[in-house]
CSV table of C-alpha atoms in Angstrom, one decimal:
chain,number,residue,atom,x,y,z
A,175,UNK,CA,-16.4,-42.5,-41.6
A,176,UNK,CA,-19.2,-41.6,-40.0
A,177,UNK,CA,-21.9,-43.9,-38.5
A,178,UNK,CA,-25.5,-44.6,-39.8
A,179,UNK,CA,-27.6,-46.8,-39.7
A,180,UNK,CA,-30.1,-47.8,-42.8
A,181,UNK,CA,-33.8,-47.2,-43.3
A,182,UNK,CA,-36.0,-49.9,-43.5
A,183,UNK,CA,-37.4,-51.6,-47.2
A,184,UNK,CA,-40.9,-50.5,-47.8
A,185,UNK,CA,-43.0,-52.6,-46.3
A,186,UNK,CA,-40.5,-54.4,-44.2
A,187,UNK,CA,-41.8,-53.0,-40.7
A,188,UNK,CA,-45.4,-53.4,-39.5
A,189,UNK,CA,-47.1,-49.7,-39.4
A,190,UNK,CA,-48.0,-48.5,-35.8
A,191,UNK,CA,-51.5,-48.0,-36.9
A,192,UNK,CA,-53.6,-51.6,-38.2
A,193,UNK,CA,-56.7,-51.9,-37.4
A,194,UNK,CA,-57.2,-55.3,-37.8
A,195,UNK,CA,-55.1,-55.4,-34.3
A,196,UNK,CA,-57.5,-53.7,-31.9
A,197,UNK,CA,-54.8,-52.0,-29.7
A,198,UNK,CA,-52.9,-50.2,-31.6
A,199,UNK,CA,-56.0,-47.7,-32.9
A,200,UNK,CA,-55.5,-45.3,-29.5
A,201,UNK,CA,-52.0,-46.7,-29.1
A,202,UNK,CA,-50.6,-45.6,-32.8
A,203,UNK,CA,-49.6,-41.4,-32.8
A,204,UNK,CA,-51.4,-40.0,-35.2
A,205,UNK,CA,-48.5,-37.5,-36.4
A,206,UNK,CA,-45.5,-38.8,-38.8
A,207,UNK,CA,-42.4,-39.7,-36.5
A,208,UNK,CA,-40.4,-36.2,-36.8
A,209,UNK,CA,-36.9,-36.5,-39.3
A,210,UNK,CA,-34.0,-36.8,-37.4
A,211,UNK,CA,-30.2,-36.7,-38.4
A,212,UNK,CA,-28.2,-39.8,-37.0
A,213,UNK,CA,-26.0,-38.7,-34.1
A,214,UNK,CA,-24.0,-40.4,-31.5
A,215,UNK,CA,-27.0,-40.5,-29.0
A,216,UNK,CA,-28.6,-43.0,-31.9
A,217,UNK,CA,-25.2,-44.7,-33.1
A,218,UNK,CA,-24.2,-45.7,-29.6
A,219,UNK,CA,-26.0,-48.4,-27.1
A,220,UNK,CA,-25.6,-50.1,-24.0
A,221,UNK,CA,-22.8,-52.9,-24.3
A,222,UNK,CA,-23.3,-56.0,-21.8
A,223,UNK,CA,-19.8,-58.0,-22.0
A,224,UNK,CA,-19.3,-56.3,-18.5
A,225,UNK,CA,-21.8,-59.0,-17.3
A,226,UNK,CA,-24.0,-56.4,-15.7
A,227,UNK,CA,-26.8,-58.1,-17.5
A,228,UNK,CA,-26.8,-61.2,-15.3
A,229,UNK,CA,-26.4,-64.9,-15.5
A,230,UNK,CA,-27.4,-66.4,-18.5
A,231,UNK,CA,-30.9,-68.9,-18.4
A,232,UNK,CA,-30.9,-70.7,-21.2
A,233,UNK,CA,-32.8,-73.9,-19.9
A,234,UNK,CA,-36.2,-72.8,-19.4
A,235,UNK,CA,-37.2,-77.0,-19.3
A,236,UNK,CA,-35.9,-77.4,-15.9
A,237,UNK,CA,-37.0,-75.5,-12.6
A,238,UNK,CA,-35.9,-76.2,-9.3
A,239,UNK,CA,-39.2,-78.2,-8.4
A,240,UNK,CA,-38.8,-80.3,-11.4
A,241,UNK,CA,-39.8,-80.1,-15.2
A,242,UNK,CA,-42.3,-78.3,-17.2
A,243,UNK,CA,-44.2,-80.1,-19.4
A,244,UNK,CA,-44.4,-80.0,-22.9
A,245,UNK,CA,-42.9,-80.3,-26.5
A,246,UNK,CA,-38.9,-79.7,-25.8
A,247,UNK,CA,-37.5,-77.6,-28.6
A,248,UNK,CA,-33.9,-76.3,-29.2
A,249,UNK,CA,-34.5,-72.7,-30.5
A,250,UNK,CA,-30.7,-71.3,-32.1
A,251,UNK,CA,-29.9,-68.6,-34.4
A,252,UNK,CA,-27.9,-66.3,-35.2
A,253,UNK,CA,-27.8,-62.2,-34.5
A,254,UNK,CA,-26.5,-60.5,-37.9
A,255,UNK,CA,-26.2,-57.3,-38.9
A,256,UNK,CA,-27.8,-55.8,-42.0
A,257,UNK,CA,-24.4,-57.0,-43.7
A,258,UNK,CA,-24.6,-60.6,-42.5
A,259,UNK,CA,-22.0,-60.3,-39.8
A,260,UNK,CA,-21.9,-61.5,-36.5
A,261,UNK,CA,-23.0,-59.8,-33.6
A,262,UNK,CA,-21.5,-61.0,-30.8
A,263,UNK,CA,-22.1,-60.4,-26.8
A,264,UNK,CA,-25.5,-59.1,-27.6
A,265,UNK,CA,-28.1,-59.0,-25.4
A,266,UNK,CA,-31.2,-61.7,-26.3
A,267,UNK,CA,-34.4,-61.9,-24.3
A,268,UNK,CA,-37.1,-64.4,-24.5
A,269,UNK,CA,-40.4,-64.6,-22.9
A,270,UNK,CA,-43.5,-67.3,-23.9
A,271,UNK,CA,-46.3,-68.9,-22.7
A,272,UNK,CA,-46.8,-72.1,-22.0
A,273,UNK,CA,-47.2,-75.6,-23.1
A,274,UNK,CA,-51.3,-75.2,-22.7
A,275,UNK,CA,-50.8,-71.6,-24.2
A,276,UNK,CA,-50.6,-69.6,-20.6
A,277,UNK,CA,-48.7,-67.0,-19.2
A,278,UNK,CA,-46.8,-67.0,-15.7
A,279,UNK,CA,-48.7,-63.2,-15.4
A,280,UNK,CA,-50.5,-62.1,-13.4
A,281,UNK,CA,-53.0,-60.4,-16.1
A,282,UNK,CA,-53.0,-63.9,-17.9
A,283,UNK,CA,-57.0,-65.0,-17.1
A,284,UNK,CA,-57.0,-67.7,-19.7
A,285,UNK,CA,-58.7,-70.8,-18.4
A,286,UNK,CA,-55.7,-73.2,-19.4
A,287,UNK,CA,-53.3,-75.2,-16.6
A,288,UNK,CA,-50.2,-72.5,-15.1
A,289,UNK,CA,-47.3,-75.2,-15.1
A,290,UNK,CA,-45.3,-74.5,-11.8
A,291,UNK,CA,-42.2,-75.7,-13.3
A,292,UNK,CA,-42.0,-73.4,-16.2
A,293,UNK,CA,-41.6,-69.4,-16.2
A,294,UNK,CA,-41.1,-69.1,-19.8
A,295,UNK,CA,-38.5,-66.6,-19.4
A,296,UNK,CA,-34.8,-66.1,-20.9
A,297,UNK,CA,-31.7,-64.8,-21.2
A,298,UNK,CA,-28.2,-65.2,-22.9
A,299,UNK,CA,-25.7,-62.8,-24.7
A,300,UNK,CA,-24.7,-64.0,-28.5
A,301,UNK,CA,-21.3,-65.9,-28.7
A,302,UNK,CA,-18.2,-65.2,-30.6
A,303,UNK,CA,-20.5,-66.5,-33.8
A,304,UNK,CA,-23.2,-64.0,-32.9
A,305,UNK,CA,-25.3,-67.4,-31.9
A,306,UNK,CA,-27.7,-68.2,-29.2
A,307,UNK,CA,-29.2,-71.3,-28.0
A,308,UNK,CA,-32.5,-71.9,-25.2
A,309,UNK,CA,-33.9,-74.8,-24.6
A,310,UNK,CA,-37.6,-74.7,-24.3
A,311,UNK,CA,-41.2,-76.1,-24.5
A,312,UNK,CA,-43.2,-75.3,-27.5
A,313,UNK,CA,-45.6,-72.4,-26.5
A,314,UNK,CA,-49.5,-73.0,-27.1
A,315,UNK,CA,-51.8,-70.9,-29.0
A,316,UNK,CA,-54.1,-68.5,-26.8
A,317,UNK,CA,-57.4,-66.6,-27.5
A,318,UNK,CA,-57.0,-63.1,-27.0
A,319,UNK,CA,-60.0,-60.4,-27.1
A,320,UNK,CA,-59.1,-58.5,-29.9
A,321,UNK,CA,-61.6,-60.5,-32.1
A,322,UNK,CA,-64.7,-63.0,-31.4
A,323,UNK,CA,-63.0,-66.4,-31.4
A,324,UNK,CA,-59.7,-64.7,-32.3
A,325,UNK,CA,-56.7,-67.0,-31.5
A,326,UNK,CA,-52.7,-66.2,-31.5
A,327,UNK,CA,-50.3,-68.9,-33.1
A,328,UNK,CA,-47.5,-70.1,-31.2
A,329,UNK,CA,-44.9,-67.8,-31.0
A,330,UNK,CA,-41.6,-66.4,-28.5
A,331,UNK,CA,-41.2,-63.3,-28.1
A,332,UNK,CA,-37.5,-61.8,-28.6
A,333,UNK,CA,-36.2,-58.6,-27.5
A,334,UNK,CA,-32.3,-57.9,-28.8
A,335,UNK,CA,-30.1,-55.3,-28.7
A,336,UNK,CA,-27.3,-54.6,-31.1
A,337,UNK,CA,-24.4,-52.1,-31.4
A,338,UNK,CA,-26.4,-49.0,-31.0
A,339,UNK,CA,-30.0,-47.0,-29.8
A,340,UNK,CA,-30.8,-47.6,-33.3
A,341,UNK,CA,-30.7,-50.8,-33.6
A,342,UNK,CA,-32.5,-52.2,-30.3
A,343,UNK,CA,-35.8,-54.1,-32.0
A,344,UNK,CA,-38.3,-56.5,-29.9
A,345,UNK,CA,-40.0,-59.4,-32.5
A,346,UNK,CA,-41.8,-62.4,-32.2
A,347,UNK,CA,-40.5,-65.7,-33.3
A,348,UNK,CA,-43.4,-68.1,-35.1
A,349,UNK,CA,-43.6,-71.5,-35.8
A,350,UNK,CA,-43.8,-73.3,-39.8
A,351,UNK,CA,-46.9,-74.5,-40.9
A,352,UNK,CA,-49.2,-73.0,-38.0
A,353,UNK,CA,-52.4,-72.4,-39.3
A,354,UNK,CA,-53.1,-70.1,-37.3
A,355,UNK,CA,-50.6,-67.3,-38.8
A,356,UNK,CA,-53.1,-66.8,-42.4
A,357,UNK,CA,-55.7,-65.5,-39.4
A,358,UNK,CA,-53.1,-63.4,-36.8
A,359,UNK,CA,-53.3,-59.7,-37.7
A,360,UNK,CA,-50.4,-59.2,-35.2
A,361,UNK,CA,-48.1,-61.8,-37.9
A,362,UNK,CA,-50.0,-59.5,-40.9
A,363,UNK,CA,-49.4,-56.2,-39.8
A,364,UNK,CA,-45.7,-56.6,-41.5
A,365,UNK,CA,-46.9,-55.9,-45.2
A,366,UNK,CA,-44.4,-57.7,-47.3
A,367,UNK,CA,-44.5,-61.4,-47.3
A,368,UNK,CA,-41.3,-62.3,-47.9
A,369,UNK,CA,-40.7,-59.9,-44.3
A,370,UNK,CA,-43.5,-62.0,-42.2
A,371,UNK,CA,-41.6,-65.3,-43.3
A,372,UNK,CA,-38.5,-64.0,-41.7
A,373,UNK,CA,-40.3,-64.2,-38.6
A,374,UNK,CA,-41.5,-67.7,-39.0
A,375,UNK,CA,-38.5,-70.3,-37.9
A,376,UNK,CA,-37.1,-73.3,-40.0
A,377,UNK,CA,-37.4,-76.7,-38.5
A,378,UNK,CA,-34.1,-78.5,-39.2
A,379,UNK,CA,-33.6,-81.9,-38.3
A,380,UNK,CA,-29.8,-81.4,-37.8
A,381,UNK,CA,-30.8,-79.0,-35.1
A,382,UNK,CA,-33.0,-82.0,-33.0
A,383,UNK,CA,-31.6,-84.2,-30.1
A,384,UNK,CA,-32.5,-87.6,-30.7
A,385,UNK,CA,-35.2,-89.2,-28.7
A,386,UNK,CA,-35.1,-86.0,-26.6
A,387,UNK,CA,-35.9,-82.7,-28.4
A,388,UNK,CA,-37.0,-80.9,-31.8
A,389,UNK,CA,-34.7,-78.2,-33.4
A,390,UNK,CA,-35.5,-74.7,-34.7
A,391,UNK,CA,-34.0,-72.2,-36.4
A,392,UNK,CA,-34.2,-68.3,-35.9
A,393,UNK,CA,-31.9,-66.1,-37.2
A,394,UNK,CA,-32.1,-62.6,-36.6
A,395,UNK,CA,-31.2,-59.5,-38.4
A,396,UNK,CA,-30.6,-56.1,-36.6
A,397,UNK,CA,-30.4,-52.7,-39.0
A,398,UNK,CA,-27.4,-52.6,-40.4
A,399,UNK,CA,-25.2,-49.7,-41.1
A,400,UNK,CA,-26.2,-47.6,-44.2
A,401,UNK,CA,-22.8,-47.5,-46.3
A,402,UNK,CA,-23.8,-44.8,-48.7
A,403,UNK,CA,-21.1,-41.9,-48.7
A,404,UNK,CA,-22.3,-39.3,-46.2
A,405,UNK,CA,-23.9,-35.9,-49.0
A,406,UNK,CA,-24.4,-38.1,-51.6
B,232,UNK,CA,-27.3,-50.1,-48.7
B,233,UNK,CA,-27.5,-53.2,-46.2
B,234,UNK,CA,-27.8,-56.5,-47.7
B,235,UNK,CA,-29.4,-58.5,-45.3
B,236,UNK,CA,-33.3,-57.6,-44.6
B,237,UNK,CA,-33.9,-56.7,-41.5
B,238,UNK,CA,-36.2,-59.2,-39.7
B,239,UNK,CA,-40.0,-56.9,-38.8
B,240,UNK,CA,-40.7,-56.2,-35.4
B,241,UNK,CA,-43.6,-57.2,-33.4
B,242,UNK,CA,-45.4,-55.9,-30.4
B,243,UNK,CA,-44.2,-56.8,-26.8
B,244,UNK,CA,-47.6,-57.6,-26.0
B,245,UNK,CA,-48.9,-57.3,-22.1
B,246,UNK,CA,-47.1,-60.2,-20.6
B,247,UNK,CA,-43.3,-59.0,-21.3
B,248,UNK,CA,-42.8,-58.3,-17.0
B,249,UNK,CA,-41.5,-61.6,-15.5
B,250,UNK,CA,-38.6,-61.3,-18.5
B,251,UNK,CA,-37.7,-57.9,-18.9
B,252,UNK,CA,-38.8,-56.5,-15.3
B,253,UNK,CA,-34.9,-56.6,-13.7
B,254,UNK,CA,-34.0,-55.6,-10.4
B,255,UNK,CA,-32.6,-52.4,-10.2
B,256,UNK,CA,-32.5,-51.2,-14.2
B,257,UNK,CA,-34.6,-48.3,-13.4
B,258,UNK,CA,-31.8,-46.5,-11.9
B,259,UNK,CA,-28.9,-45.8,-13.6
B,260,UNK,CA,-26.8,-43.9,-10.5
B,261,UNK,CA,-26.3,-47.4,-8.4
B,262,UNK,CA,-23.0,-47.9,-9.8
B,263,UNK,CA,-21.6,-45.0,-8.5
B,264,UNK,CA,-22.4,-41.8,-11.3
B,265,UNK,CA,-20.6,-38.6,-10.9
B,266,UNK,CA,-23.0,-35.9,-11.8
B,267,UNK,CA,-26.2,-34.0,-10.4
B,268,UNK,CA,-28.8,-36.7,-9.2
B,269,UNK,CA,-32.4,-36.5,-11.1
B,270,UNK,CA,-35.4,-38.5,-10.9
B,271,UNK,CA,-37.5,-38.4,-14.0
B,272,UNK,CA,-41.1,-39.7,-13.7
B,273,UNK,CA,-44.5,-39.3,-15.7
B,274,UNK,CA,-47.5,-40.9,-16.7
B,275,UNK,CA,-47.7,-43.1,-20.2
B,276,UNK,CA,-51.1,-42.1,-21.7
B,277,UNK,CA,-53.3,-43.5,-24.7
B,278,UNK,CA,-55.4,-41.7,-27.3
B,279,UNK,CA,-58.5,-41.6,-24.7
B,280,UNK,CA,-56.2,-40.0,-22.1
B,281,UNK,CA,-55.8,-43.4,-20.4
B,282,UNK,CA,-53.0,-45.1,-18.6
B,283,UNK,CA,-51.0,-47.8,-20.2
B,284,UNK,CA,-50.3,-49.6,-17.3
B,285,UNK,CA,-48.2,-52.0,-19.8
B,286,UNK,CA,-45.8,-50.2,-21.4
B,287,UNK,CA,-41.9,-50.6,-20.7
B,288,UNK,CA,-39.6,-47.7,-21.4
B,289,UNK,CA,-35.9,-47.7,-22.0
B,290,UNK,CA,-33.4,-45.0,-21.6
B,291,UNK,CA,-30.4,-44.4,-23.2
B,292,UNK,CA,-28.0,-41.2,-22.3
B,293,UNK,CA,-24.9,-39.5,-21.9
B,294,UNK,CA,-22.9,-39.5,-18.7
B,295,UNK,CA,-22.3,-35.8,-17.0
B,296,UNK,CA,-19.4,-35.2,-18.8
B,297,UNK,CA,-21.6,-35.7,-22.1
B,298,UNK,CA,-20.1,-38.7,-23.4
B,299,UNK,CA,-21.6,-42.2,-24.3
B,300,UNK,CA,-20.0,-45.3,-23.0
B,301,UNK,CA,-19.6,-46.8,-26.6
B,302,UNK,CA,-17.0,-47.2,-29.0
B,303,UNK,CA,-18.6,-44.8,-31.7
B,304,UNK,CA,-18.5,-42.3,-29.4
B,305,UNK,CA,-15.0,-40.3,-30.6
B,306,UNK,CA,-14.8,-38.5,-27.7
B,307,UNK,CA,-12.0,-38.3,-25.4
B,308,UNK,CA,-11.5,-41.7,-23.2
B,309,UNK,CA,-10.6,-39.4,-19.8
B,310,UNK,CA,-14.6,-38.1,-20.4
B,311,UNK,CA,-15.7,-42.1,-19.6
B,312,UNK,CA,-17.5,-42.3,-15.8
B,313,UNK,CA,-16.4,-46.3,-15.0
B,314,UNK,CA,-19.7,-45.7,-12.7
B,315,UNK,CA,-22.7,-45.1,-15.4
B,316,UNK,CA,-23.2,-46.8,-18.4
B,317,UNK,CA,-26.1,-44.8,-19.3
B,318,UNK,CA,-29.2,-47.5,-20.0
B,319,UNK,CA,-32.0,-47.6,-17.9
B,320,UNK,CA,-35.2,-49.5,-18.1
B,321,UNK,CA,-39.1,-48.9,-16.1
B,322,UNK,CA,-41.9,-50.0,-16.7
B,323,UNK,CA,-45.2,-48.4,-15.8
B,324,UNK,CA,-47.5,-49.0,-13.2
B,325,UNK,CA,-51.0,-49.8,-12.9
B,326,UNK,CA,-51.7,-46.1,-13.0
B,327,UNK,CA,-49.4,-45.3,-16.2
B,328,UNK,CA,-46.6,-44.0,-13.5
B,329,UNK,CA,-42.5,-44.9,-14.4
B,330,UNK,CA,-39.9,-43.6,-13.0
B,331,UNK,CA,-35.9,-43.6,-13.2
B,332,UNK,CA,-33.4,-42.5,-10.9
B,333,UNK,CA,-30.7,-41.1,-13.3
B,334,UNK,CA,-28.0,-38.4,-13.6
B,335,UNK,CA,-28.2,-35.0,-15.8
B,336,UNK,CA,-26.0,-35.6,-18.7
B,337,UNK,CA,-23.7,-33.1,-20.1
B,338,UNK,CA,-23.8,-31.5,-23.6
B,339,UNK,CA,-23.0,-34.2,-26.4
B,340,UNK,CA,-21.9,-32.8,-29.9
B,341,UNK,CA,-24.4,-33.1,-32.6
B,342,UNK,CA,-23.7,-33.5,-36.6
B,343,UNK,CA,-21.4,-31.1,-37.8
B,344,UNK,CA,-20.4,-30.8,-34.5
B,345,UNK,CA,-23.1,-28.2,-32.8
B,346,UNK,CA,-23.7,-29.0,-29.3
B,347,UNK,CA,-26.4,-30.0,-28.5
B,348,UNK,CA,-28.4,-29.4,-25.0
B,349,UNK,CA,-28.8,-32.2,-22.7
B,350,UNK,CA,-30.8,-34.8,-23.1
B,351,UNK,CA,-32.1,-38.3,-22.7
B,352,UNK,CA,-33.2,-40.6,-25.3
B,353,UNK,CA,-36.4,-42.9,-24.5
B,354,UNK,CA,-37.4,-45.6,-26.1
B,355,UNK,CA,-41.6,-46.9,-26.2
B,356,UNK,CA,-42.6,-50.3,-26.1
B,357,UNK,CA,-46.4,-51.1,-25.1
B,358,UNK,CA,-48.9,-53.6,-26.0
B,359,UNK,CA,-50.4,-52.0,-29.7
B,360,UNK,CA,-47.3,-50.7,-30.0
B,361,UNK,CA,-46.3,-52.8,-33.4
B,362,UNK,CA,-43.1,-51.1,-32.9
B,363,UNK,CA,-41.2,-48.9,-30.6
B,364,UNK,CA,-41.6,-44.9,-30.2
B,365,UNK,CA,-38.2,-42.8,-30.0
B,366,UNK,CA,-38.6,-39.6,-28.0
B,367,UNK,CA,-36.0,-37.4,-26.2
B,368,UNK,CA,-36.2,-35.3,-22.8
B,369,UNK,CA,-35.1,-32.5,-22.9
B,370,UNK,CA,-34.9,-30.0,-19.7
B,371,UNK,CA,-37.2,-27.4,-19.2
B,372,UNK,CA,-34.6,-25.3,-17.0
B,373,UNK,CA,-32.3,-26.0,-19.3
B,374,UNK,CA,-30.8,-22.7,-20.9
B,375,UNK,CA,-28.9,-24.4,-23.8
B,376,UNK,CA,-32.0,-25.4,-25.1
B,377,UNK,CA,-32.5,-22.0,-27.4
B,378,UNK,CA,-29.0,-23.7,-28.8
B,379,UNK,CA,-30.2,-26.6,-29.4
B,380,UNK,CA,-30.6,-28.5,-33.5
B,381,UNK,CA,-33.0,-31.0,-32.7
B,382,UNK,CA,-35.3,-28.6,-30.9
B,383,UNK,CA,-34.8,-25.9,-33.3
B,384,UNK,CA,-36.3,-28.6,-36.0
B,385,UNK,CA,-39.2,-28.5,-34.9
B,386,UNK,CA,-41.5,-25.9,-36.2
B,387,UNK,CA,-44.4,-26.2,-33.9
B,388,UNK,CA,-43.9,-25.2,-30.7
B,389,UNK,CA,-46.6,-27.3,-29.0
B,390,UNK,CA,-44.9,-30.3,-30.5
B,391,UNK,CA,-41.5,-29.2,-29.3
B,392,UNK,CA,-43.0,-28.6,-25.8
B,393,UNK,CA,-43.6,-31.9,-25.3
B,394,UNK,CA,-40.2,-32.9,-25.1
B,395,UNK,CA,-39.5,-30.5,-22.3
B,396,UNK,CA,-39.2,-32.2,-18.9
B,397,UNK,CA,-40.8,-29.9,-16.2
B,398,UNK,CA,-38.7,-29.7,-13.0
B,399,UNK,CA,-41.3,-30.5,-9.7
B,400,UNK,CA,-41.3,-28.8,-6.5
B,401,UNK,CA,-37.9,-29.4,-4.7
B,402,UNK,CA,-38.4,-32.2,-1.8
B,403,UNK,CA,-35.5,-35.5,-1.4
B,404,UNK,CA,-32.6,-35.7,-3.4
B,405,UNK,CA,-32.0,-34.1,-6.6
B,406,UNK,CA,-34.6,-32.5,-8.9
B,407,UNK,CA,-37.5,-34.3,-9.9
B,408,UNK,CA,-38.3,-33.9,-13.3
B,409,UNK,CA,-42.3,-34.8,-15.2
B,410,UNK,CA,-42.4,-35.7,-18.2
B,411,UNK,CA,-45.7,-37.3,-19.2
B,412,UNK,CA,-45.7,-39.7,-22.5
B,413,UNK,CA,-49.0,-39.1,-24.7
B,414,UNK,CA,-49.0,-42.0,-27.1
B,415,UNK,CA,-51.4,-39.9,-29.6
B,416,UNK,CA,-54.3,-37.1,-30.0
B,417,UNK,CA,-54.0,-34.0,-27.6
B,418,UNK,CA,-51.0,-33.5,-26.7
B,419,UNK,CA,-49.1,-36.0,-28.2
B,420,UNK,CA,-45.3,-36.5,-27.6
B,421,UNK,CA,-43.3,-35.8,-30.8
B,422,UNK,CA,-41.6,-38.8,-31.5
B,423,UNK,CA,-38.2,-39.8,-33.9
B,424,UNK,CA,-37.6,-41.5,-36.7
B,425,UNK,CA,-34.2,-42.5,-35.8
């Protein structure tokens, strides 16, 4: 009867503190999160089917003042639950850089082209199939200062909210075969392999338009409620 | 157990603002809330006592009547305010500053059915942040706080101080309350595994 939601698997979730990524070594707390008991402030969320969210934008290829330039890509998924199930009218977010590996952002100095017809930002609540679907431009890689020469791979960034507070989660979305993942301690922070490949999409040719765009697939899984009998 | 694994999180990096920056998301009274009218501000601070001038912060609460707009929430459907929905999201400033304009909420039942004092649950996200932070305000003039299970928890007081928001000199509308998030070292917020 009552609602909670389940702990992560060892080694499933990165740890706040890794060195190897610069920022988090005076961004990490030092002291152990604090236990707390499940209640309905962490089993309850904001819903969006009210709209209040806004429109969707789920075209991110086509401004006003024309087209960005670029790779097109279909990125789809699906938004699950820890027991495979839909989650439908959630909220998904989606933010990237662009073709040439630049932000729209203002705090973005790296010396590659801004494209004025691509923000690289998105929006769209999951269907009745708990699926979403943006079409984009396949992001570049960027240098970033946390190491000499030290490059990120292509990636999207996601942020998702599910049925409750505890389930809210903000992930990257990485692309198959980049070589640049072995080297990205942002991709290793997440210990278990098998965790850091769920971040890494699947090409699938089903998924590609012909003559117009390539197809990935990201499917997403929230926590899922913990089913073990309350005292046991 | 659940079945599926969940997919890892990942920082939100510095550039997250032209996406998740929406008009009007920092205050959650523009629909209309019943209830006493509070503004809740503070500083986001790293481990040198910096600002993080990129961190985005999320807030989810009760409405004044202490129930959530959510199905789980067992509660009594007359107790819903069609005006709040109770999420709210700021981010900070290029001197660590956010701010919400919110309402107090009311009492919400804790397990086994304790009430607990108000409060507001906030949510951390920040470049080397590899995940998010959970905190909760509490109110500082708030005298249900002695009552309270989640503050009562919490055996060191300087740790449960940090969750108490400090109501500001009276000026405008509605109380203004500080509270100031310290990421780690001195002073550093107690944050939730939730």
């Amino acid at each position: 009867m009552t609602v909670r939601y389940a702990k992560p698997l060892p080694g499933a979730q990165p740890p706040l503190l890794h060195p190897a990524y610069r920022s988090t070594l005076k961004r990490a707390p030092l002291r152990p999160p604090l236990r707390l008991e499940q209640g309905l402030s962490e089993i309850t969320g904001p819903g969006f089917t009210s709209g209040w969210a806004g429109p969707s934008e789920t075209d991110l290829t086509r401004a006003a003042t024309g087209e960005a330039m670029g790779q097109r890509i279909v990125v789809t998924g699906r938004l699950l639950d820890g027991d495979g199930r839909p989650i439908r009218q959630g909220l998904v977010e989606l933010w990237q850089c662009n073709a040439a590996g630049r932000y729209l952002h203002e705090k973005d100095q790296h010396d590659a082209p801004v494209d004025p017809h691509f923000t690289g930002v998105g929006r769209t609540l999951t269907d009745a199939n708990g699926e979403y679907r943006f079409l984009t431009i396949k992001p570049g890689a960027y240098p970033w200062s946390n190491a000499d020469n030290g490059w990120r791979p292509a990636h999207i960034h996601f942020s998702l909210f599910g049925p409750a507070y505890a389930t809210r989660l903000i992930t990257q979305m990485y692309f198959p075969g980049d070589p640049l993942l072995e080297h990205d301690p942002i991709f290793h922070s997440v210990p278990d392999e098998a965790a850091r490949r769920r971040l890494v999409s699947i090409y699938d040719p089903d998924l590609s338009q012909p003559g117009f765009a390539l197809g990935y697939r990201f499917d997403i899984v929230l926590r899922g409620r913990d089913s073990t009998p309350f005292g046991m | 157990m659940a079945k599926e694994p969940t997919t890892p999180s990942q920082t939100i990096g510095p550039f997250f603002h032209p996406a998740l920056d929406r008009a009007g998301w920092s205050d959650l009274t523009s629909a209309g809330a019943r209830g006493d009218r509070i503004a809740v501000e503070g500083r986001v601070l790293d481990g040198d006592g910096q600002p993080c001038d990129d961190a985005l912060i999320e807030m989810w609460q009760a409405n004044a009547a202490g129930k959530y707009a959510h199905p789980d929430d067992p509660q009594p459907e007359d107790r819903l305010d069609a005006g709040f929905l109770g999420f709210g999201r700021a981010l900070t400033a290029g001197d660590g500053r956010y701010r919400f304009k919110t309402i107090r909420p009311g009492r919400v039942p804790g397990p086994g059915g304790v009430l607990q004092a108000p409060h507001i649950n906030l949510a951390i996200f920040a470049r080397g942040l590899l995940g998010r932070l959970c905190t909760r305000l509490y109110f500082a003039d708030e005298r249900s706080n002695g009552d309270d299970p989640v503050l009562a928890s919490i055996a060191d007081p300087v740790a449960r101080r940090t969750l108490l928001a400090i109501p500001q000199p009276a000026g405008g509308e509605g109380i203004v309350y500080r509270f100031d998030i310290v990421l780690q070292g001195q002073g550093e917020t107690a944050f939730f595994d939730v």
